[in-house]
Amino acid sequence: SASAHAAALSLDTQMFVEQVTTDINGRARRVLRAADRLSPGDTLVVVVNWRNRAERALSGIAVTNAIPGRLRIDPADPAMLVSVDGGANWGRLNQLWLPTPLGGTRRATAEDVTHIRWTMPGTIAPGQGGRIAYRATVR
């Protein structure tokens, strides 16, 4: 079952604030620091470390991550699918629509994203791990 597969995959999420500084030659340098304090407008790099804890290979696995409410994701990764309704429906951000209060629909935006998902390619061997990273902005 998909949920048993998901339980076999351990996920550990880390957040870093990205600061851009300028070095002595005027080149931009990106520095990551612990996200202990978040301010509106901060650029975050969110790293999801995954590992197959099962004693057998897994295939057809998707890694799903809920987006904290104060973050707006950068949906630039073409492998990333998003949900704007709590994980009920998935697609590329430009494919999703939401109802409006007056009964119409509108195109979904990055502010609307509640969950993101990546489908893992191929088969994941026992003990195999890796990481996925995405960017977000603090609202």
CSV table of C-alpha atoms in Angstrom, one decimal, residues 82-85 92-99 105-113:
chain,number,residue,atom,x,y,z
A,82,VAL,CA,1.8,21.1,-5.9
A,83,SER,CA,-1.6,21.0,-4.2
A,84,VAL,CA,-3.7,24.1,-3.3
A,85,ASP,CA,-6.4,22.1,-1.5
A,92,ARG,CA,1.8,22.0,-11.9
A,93,LEU,CA,0.9,25.4,-10.4
A,94,ASN,CA,-0.1,26.8,-13.8
A,95,GLN,CA,-2.7,23.9,-14.2
A,96,LEU,CA,-4.6,24.6,-10.9
A,97,TRP,CA,-7.6,26.7,-10.3
A,98,LEU,CA,-9.5,27.7,-7.1
A,99,PRO,CA,-13.1,28.8,-6.5
A,105,THR,CA,-12.7,30.4,-10.5
A,106,ARG,CA,-9.2,31.9,-10.5
A,107,ARG,CA,-5.8,30.6,-11.3
A,108,ALA,CA,-3.9,29.4,-8.3
A,109,THR,CA,-0.8,31.3,-7.2
A,110,ALA,CA,2.3,30.3,-5.1
A,111,GLU,CA,0.5,31.8,-2.0
A,112,ASP,CA,-2.2,29.1,-2.4
A,113,VAL,CA,0.1,26.1,-2.2
